[in-house]
Amino acid sequence: MFGGDLLRVEHWTNAAEQGAIAGRNAIRGEGDPEKISGIPYFWSNWYGHRLQFVGTSLRTEEVVIGPGGPGSVVLYRRGDRIVGALTIDRGGDIMKLRRRIVARGSWDEAVEFATARVEDGSGTKQTLPA
Ligand SMILES: Cc1cc2nc3c(=O)[nH]c(=O)nc-3n(C[C@H](O)[C@H](O)[C@H](O)COP(=O)(O)OP(=O)(O)OC[C@H]3O[C@@H](n4cnc5c(N)ncnc54)[C@H](O)[C@@H]3O)c2cc1C
């Protein structure tokens, strides 16, 4: 997915997925071991705001869409592909961006999508209590 990069993925979701796969492989015994198939994802709550990240930021160019704080999207580009996305208080958008990353979607389309979402105010449904 990301050109053979070796990644340390220190997130809850990855720890849970790898633990489940390790358990299934342990009881399966011989044969092809199941491999992890997802792409890195994490969320973190900071001072009443939700940060969500999917994909990778390694060896990328980053572009901020929005005011640069809550309500913003940061997209990470390699060549003509989107490979990562960070959202702040945009719970309605992160999985839509994930689908684009998994589909090796185009950079231009992802920028167009994120810009339209930020400009029309949609996608901001996840502000947390401070
Ligand atoms: C301050 C902090 C904030 C974080 N925030 C986020 C976040 O917002 N979002 C996110 O996705 N990730 C976050 N992480 C990362 C996330 O917590 C880890 O990636 C995840 O917990 C790793 O899970 P794990 O099961 O591999 O290890 P751990 O959760 O570290 O579990 C290992 C367990 O093994 C136990 N143990 C160790 N040695 C032994 C032993 N010899 N015998 C018995 N038990 C033992 C430990 O006590 C521990 O309970 C954060 C980490 C830190 C430190």
Tab-separated table of C-alpha atoms and ligand atoms in Angstrom:
chain	number	residue	atom	x	y	z
A	1	MET	CA	0.000	0.000	0.000
A	2	PHE	CA	2.779	2.443	0.908
A	3	GLY	CA	5.678	1.304	-1.252
A	4	GLY	CA	7.114	-1.229	1.195
A	5	ASP	CA	7.656	1.216	4.063
A	6	LEU	CA	8.270	-0.493	7.405
A	7	LEU	CA	6.156	1.330	9.978
A	8	ARG	CA	5.962	1.323	13.753
A	9	VAL	CA	2.233	1.625	14.346
A	10	GLU	CA	1.739	2.444	18.007
A	11	HIS	CA	-2.040	2.814	18.138
A	12	TRP	CA	-4.827	1.093	20.008
A	13	THR	CA	-6.570	-0.082	16.848
A	14	ASN	CA	-3.408	-1.726	15.516
A	15	ALA	CA	-2.651	-3.373	18.879
A	16	ALA	CA	-6.168	-4.833	18.970
A	17	GLU	CA	-6.112	-6.014	15.324
A	18	GLN	CA	-2.664	-7.597	15.617
A	19	GLY	CA	-3.601	-9.283	18.896
A	20	ALA	CA	-6.697	-10.848	17.322
A	21	ILE	CA	-4.730	-12.015	14.264
A	22	ALA	CA	-1.944	-13.461	16.436
A	23	GLY	CA	-4.561	-15.365	18.449
A	24	ARG	CA	-6.254	-16.760	15.326
A	25	ASN	CA	-2.900	-17.785	13.850
A	26	ALA	CA	-1.916	-19.504	17.110
A	27	ILE	CA	-5.016	-21.742	17.098
A	28	ARG	CA	-4.894	-22.310	13.337
A	29	GLY	CA	-1.532	-24.063	13.486
A	30	GLU	CA	0.032	-24.967	10.125
A	31	GLY	CA	-0.766	-23.208	6.858
A	32	ASP	CA	-0.602	-19.667	5.584
A	33	PRO	CA	-0.719	-17.245	8.490
A	34	GLU	CA	-3.330	-14.502	8.327
A	35	LYS	CA	-1.704	-11.124	7.717
A	36	ILE	CA	-2.840	-7.698	8.809
A	37	SER	CA	-4.796	-6.104	5.989
A	38	GLY	CA	-5.894	-2.713	7.304
A	39	ILE	CA	-4.126	0.588	7.011
A	40	PRO	CA	-2.959	2.532	10.080
A	41	TYR	CA	-5.689	4.495	11.861
A	42	PHE	CA	-5.837	6.270	15.179
A	43	TRP	CA	-7.931	8.761	17.036
A	44	SER	CA	-6.986	10.830	20.035
A	45	ASN	CA	-8.960	13.301	22.130
A	46	TRP	CA	-7.177	16.511	23.060
A	47	TYR	CA	-8.754	19.292	25.121
A	48	GLY	CA	-12.249	18.540	23.851
A	49	HIS	CA	-11.192	17.999	20.234
A	50	ARG	CA	-10.968	14.764	18.294
A	51	LEU	CA	-7.974	14.117	16.065
A	52	GLN	CA	-8.227	11.223	13.612
A	53	PHE	CA	-5.485	10.044	11.285
A	54	VAL	CA	-5.477	7.396	8.603
A	55	GLY	CA	-2.738	6.195	6.245
A	56	THR	CA	0.816	7.469	6.361
A	57	SER	CA	2.597	10.798	6.533
A	58	LEU	CA	6.019	9.370	5.677
A	59	ARG	CA	7.727	10.861	2.621
A	60	THR	CA	4.735	13.049	1.784
A	61	GLU	CA	3.829	16.590	0.917
A	62	GLU	CA	1.114	17.901	3.243
A	63	VAL	CA	-1.652	20.359	2.461
A	64	VAL	CA	-3.907	21.949	5.096
A	65	ILE	CA	-7.512	22.539	4.065
A	66	GLY	CA	-9.433	24.859	6.373
A	67	PRO	CA	-8.390	27.245	9.136
A	68	GLY	CA	-5.567	25.007	10.414
A	69	GLY	CA	-7.279	24.116	13.719
A	70	PRO	CA	-10.625	22.524	14.618
A	71	GLY	CA	-12.695	21.780	11.533
A	72	SER	CA	-9.612	21.339	9.327
A	73	VAL	CA	-8.377	18.487	7.160
A	74	VAL	CA	-4.715	17.802	6.395
A	75	LEU	CA	-4.073	15.668	3.325
A	76	TYR	CA	-0.809	13.812	2.617
A	77	ARG	CA	0.318	13.346	-0.952
A	78	ARG	CA	2.752	11.073	-2.753
A	79	GLY	CA	2.895	11.803	-6.459
A	80	ASP	CA	-0.657	11.876	-7.773
A	81	ARG	CA	-2.062	9.753	-4.913
A	82	ILE	CA	-3.557	10.568	-1.518
A	83	VAL	CA	-1.805	8.363	1.094
A	84	GLY	CA	-2.844	9.949	4.401
A	85	ALA	CA	-5.374	12.226	6.055
A	86	LEU	CA	-5.722	13.943	9.417
A	87	THR	CA	-9.002	15.484	10.540
A	88	ILE	CA	-9.770	17.652	13.558
A	89	ASP	CA	-13.410	17.427	14.729
A	90	ARG	CA	-14.504	15.998	11.400
A	91	GLY	CA	-15.826	12.585	12.372
A	92	GLY	CA	-18.029	12.495	9.284
A	93	ASP	CA	-15.070	12.648	6.903
A	94	ILE	CA	-12.249	10.392	8.065
A	95	MET	CA	-13.694	7.099	6.769
A	96	LYS	CA	-14.584	8.721	3.453
A	97	LEU	CA	-10.928	9.731	3.160
A	98	ARG	CA	-9.822	6.247	4.267
A	99	ARG	CA	-11.782	4.713	1.365
A	100	ARG	CA	-9.969	6.993	-1.035
A	101	ILE	CA	-6.571	5.994	0.392
A	102	VAL	CA	-7.376	2.255	0.241
A	103	ALA	CA	-8.581	2.677	-3.364
A	104	ARG	CA	-5.289	4.451	-4.211
A	105	GLY	CA	-7.425	7.443	-5.053
A	106	SER	CA	-6.281	10.508	-6.898
A	107	TRP	CA	-4.829	13.502	-5.112
A	108	ASP	CA	-6.843	16.033	-7.091
A	109	GLU	CA	-10.164	14.326	-6.318
A	110	ALA	CA	-9.321	14.093	-2.586
A	111	VAL	CA	-8.445	17.802	-2.425
A	112	GLU	CA	-11.668	18.660	-4.253
A	113	PHE	CA	-13.700	16.465	-1.862
A	114	ALA	CA	-12.089	17.853	1.320
A	115	THR	CA	-12.291	21.463	0.142
A	116	ALA	CA	-15.999	21.143	-0.646
A	117	ARG	CA	-16.686	19.511	2.754
A	118	VAL	CA	-14.790	22.202	4.681
A	119	GLU	CA	-16.348	25.036	2.708
A	120	ASP	CA	-19.953	23.869	3.068
A	121	GLY	CA	-19.496	23.033	6.763
A	122	SER	CA	-20.435	19.335	6.499
A	123	GLY	CA	-18.583	16.531	8.279
A	124	THR	CA	-18.095	18.344	11.589
A	125	LYS	CA	-20.209	16.174	13.828
A	126	GLN	CA	-17.753	15.148	16.525
A	127	THR	CA	-16.830	17.927	18.907
A	128	LEU	CA	-16.344	16.465	22.378
A	129	PRO	CA	-17.063	18.008	25.752
A	130	ALA	CA	-13.924	19.741	27.109
B	1	LIG	C1	0.438	8.605	27.067
B	1	LIG	C2	-0.017	7.765	25.892
B	1	LIG	C3	-1.098	8.208	25.141
B	1	LIG	C4	-1.543	7.439	24.061
B	1	LIG	N1	-2.597	7.881	23.339
B	1	LIG	C5	-3.053	7.158	22.312
B	1	LIG	C6	-4.177	7.603	21.573
B	1	LIG	O1	-4.747	8.655	21.872
B	1	LIG	N2	-4.606	6.846	20.539
B	1	LIG	C7	-3.997	5.643	20.198
B	1	LIG	O2	-4.460	4.989	19.255
B	1	LIG	N3	-2.920	5.207	20.870
B	1	LIG	C8	-2.431	5.917	21.929
B	1	LIG	N4	-1.345	5.493	22.619
B	1	LIG	C9	-0.687	4.255	22.198
B	1	LIG	C10	-1.422	3.008	22.717
B	1	LIG	O3	-1.688	3.144	24.106
B	1	LIG	C11	-0.546	1.770	22.465
B	1	LIG	O4	-0.199	1.687	21.102
B	1	LIG	C12	-1.280	0.501	22.853
B	1	LIG	O5	-1.704	0.574	24.190
B	1	LIG	C13	-0.348	-0.693	22.682
B	1	LIG	O6	-1.067	-1.839	23.129
B	1	LIG	P1	-0.325	-3.155	23.558
B	1	LIG	O7	-1.367	-4.113	23.977
B	1	LIG	O8	0.648	-3.556	22.493
B	1	LIG	O9	0.595	-2.715	24.787
B	1	LIG	P2	0.160	-2.117	26.205
B	1	LIG	O10	-1.146	-1.392	26.148
B	1	LIG	O11	1.378	-1.404	26.708
B	1	LIG	O12	-0.117	-3.422	27.082
B	1	LIG	C14	0.945	-4.229	27.544
B	1	LIG	C15	0.474	-4.842	28.873
B	1	LIG	O13	1.387	-5.854	29.261
B	1	LIG	C16	1.656	-5.688	30.630
B	1	LIG	N5	2.965	-6.301	30.886
B	1	LIG	C17	4.179	-5.849	30.490
B	1	LIG	N6	5.137	-6.707	30.899
B	1	LIG	C18	4.507	-7.726	31.526
B	1	LIG	C19	4.947	-8.914	32.163
B	1	LIG	N7	6.254	-9.255	32.225
B	1	LIG	N8	4.039	-9.724	32.721
B	1	LIG	C20	2.717	-9.427	32.657
B	1	LIG	N9	2.235	-8.307	32.068
B	1	LIG	C21	3.119	-7.481	31.527
B	1	LIG	C22	1.613	-4.190	30.895
B	1	LIG	O14	1.380	-3.915	32.241
B	1	LIG	C23	0.435	-3.793	30.012
B	1	LIG	O15	-0.798	-3.913	30.666
B	1	LIG	C24	-0.887	6.225	23.715
B	1	LIG	C25	0.199	5.797	24.480
B	1	LIG	C26	0.636	6.566	25.549
B	1	LIG	C27	1.818	6.070	26.379
